[in-house]
PDB file of C-alpha atoms in Angstrom:
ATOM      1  CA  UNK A  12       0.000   0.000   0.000  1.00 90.00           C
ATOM      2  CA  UNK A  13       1.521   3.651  -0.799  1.00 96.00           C
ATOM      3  CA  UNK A  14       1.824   5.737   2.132  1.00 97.00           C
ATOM      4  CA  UNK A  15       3.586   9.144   2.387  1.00 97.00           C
ATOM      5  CA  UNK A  16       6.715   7.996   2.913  1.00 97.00           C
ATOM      6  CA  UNK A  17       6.513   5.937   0.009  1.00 98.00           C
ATOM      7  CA  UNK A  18       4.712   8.288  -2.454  1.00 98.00           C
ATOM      8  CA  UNK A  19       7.696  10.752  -0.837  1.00 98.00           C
ATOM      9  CA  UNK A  20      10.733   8.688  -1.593  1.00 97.00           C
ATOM     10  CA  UNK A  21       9.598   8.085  -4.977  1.00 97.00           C
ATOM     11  CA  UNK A  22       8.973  11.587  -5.868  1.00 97.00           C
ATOM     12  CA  UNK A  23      12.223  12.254  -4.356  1.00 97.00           C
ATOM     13  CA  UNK A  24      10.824  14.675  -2.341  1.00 96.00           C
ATOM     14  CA  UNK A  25      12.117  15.250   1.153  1.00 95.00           C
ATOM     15  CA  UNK A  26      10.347  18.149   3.031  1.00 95.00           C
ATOM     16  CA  UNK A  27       7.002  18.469   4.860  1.00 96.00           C
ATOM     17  CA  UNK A  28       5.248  21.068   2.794  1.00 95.00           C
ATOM     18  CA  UNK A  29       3.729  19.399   0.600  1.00 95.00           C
ATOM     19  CA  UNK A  30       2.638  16.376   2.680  1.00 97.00           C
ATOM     20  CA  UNK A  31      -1.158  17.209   2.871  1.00 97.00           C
ATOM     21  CA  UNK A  32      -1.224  17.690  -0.632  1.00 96.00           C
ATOM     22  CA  UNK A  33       0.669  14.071  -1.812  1.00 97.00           C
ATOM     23  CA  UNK A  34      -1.937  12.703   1.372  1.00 97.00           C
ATOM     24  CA  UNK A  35      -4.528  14.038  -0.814  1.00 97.00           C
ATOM     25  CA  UNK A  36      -3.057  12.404  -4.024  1.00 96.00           C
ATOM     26  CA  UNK A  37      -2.834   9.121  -2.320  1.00 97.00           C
ATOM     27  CA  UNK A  38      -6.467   8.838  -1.448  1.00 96.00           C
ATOM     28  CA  UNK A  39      -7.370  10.429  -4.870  1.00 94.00           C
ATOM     29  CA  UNK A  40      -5.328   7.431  -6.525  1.00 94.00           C
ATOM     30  CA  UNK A  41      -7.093   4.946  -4.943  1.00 94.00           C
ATOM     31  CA  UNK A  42     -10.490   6.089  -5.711  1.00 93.00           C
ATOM     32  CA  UNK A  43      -9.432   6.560  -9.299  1.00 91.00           C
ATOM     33  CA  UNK A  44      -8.214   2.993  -9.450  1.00 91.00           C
ATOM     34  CA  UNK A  45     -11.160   1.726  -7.415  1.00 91.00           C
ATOM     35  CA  UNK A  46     -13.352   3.491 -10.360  1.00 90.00           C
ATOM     36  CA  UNK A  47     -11.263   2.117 -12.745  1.00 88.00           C
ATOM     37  CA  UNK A  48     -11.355  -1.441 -11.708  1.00 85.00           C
ATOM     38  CA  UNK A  49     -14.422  -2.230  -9.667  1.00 84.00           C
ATOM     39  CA  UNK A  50     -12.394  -2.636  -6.682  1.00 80.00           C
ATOM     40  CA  UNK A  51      -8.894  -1.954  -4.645  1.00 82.00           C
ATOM     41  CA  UNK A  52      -6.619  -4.643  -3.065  1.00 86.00           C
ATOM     42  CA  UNK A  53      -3.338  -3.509  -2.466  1.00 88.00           C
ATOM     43  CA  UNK A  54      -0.630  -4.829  -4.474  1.00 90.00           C
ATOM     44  CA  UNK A  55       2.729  -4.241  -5.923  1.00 91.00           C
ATOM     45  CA  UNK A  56       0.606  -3.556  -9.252  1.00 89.00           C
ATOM     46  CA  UNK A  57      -2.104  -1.325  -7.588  1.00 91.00           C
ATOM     47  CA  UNK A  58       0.739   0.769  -6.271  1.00 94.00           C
ATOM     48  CA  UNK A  59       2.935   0.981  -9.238  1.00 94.00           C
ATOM     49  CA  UNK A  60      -0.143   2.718 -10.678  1.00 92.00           C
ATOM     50  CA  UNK A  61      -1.209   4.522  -7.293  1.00 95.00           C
ATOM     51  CA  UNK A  62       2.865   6.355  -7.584  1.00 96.00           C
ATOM     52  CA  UNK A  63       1.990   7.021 -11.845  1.00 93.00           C
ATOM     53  CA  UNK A  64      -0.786   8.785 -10.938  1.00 93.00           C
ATOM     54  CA  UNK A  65       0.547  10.273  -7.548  1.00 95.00           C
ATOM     55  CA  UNK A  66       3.861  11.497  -9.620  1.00 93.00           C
ATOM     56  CA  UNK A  67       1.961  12.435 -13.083  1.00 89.00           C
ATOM     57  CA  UNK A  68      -0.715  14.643 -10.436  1.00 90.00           C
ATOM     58  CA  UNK A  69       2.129  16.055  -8.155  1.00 92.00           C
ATOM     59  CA  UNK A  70       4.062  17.532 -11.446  1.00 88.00           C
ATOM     60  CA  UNK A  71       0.575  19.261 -13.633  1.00 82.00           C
ATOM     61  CA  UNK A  72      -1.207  21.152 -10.956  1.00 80.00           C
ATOM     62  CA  UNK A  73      -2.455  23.309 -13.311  1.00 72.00           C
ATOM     63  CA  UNK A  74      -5.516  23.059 -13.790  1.00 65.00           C
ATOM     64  CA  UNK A  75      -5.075  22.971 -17.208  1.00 64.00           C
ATOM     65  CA  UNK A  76      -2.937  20.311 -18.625  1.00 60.00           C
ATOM     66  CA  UNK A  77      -2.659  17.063 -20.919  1.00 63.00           C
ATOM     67  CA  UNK A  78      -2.171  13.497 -20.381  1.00 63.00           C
ATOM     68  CA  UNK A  79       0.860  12.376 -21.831  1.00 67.00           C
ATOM     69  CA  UNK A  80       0.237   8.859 -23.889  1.00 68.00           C
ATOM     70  CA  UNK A  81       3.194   7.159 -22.136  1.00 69.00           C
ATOM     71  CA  UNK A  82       1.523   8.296 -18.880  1.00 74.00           C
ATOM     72  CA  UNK A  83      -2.258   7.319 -20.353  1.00 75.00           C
ATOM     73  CA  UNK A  84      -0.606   3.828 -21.730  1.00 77.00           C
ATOM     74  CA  UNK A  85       1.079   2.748 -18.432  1.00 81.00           C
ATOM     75  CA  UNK A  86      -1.906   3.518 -16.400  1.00 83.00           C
ATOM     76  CA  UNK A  87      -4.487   1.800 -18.584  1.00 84.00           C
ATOM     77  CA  UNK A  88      -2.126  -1.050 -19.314  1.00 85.00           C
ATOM     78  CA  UNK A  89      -2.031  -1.561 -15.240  1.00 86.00           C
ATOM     79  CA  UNK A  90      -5.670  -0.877 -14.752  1.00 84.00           C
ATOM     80  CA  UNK A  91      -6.348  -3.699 -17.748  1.00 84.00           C
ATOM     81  CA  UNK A  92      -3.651  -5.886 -15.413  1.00 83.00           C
ATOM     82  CA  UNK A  93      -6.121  -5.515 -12.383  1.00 81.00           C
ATOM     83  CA  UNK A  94      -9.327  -5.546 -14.009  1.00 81.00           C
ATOM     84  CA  UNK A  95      -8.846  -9.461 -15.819  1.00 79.00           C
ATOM     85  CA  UNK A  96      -6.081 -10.795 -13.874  1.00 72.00           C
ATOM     86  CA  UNK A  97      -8.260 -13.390 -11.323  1.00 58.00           C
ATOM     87  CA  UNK A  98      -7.386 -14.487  -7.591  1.00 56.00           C
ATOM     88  CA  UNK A  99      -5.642 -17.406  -7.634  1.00 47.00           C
ATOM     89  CA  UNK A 100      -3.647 -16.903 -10.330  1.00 50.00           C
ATOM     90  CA  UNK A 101       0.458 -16.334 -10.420  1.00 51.00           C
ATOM     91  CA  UNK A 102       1.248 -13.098 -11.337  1.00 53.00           C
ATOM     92  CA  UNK A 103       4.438 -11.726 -13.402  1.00 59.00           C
ATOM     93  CA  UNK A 104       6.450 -11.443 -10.285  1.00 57.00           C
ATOM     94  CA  UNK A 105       5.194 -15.061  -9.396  1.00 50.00           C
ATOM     95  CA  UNK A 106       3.324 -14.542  -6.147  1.00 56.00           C
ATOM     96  CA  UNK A 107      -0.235 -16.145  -6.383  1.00 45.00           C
ATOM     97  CA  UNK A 108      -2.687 -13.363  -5.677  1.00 47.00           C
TER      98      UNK A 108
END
């Protein structure tokens, strides 16, 4: 599961001001993937995607600004990942799921 420290380390970000803000992204990420795939369970997957979104969010606060296709292909690739990959079954890093 991403928490701040996580979402913090990987945005290479090391000072408190922002840490309501990437809170807020953290949440926002999981109810985007929840949308996006009926349901959450914590994974190394889920939060691969959770730190896309969380970085991709954290660098266009504008509130105008465009999805990059690399950024729209990685999180729909993960989301498909989620969405049709079944309990039970190995994943690419081999741990049944």
């Amino acid at each position: 599961m991403v928490d701040l420290k996580k979402a913090k380390a990987y945005l290479r970000i090391d000072y408190e001001d922002d840490d309501e803000f990437i809170n807020s992204l953290i949440t926002a990420s999981m109810i985007y993937l929840k949308n996006s795939c009926g349901e959450f369970n914590s994974n190394e997957l889920t939060d691969l995607a959770q730190l896309i979104l969380i970085e991709h969010w954290n660098d266009n606060r504008s509130l105008i600004g465009s999805v990059t296709e690399a950024i729209k292909h990685s999180v729909d690739a993960i989301i498909f990942q989620i969405r049709y990959c079944k309990d039970g079954e190995e994943n690419e890093s081999g741990k049944i799921e």
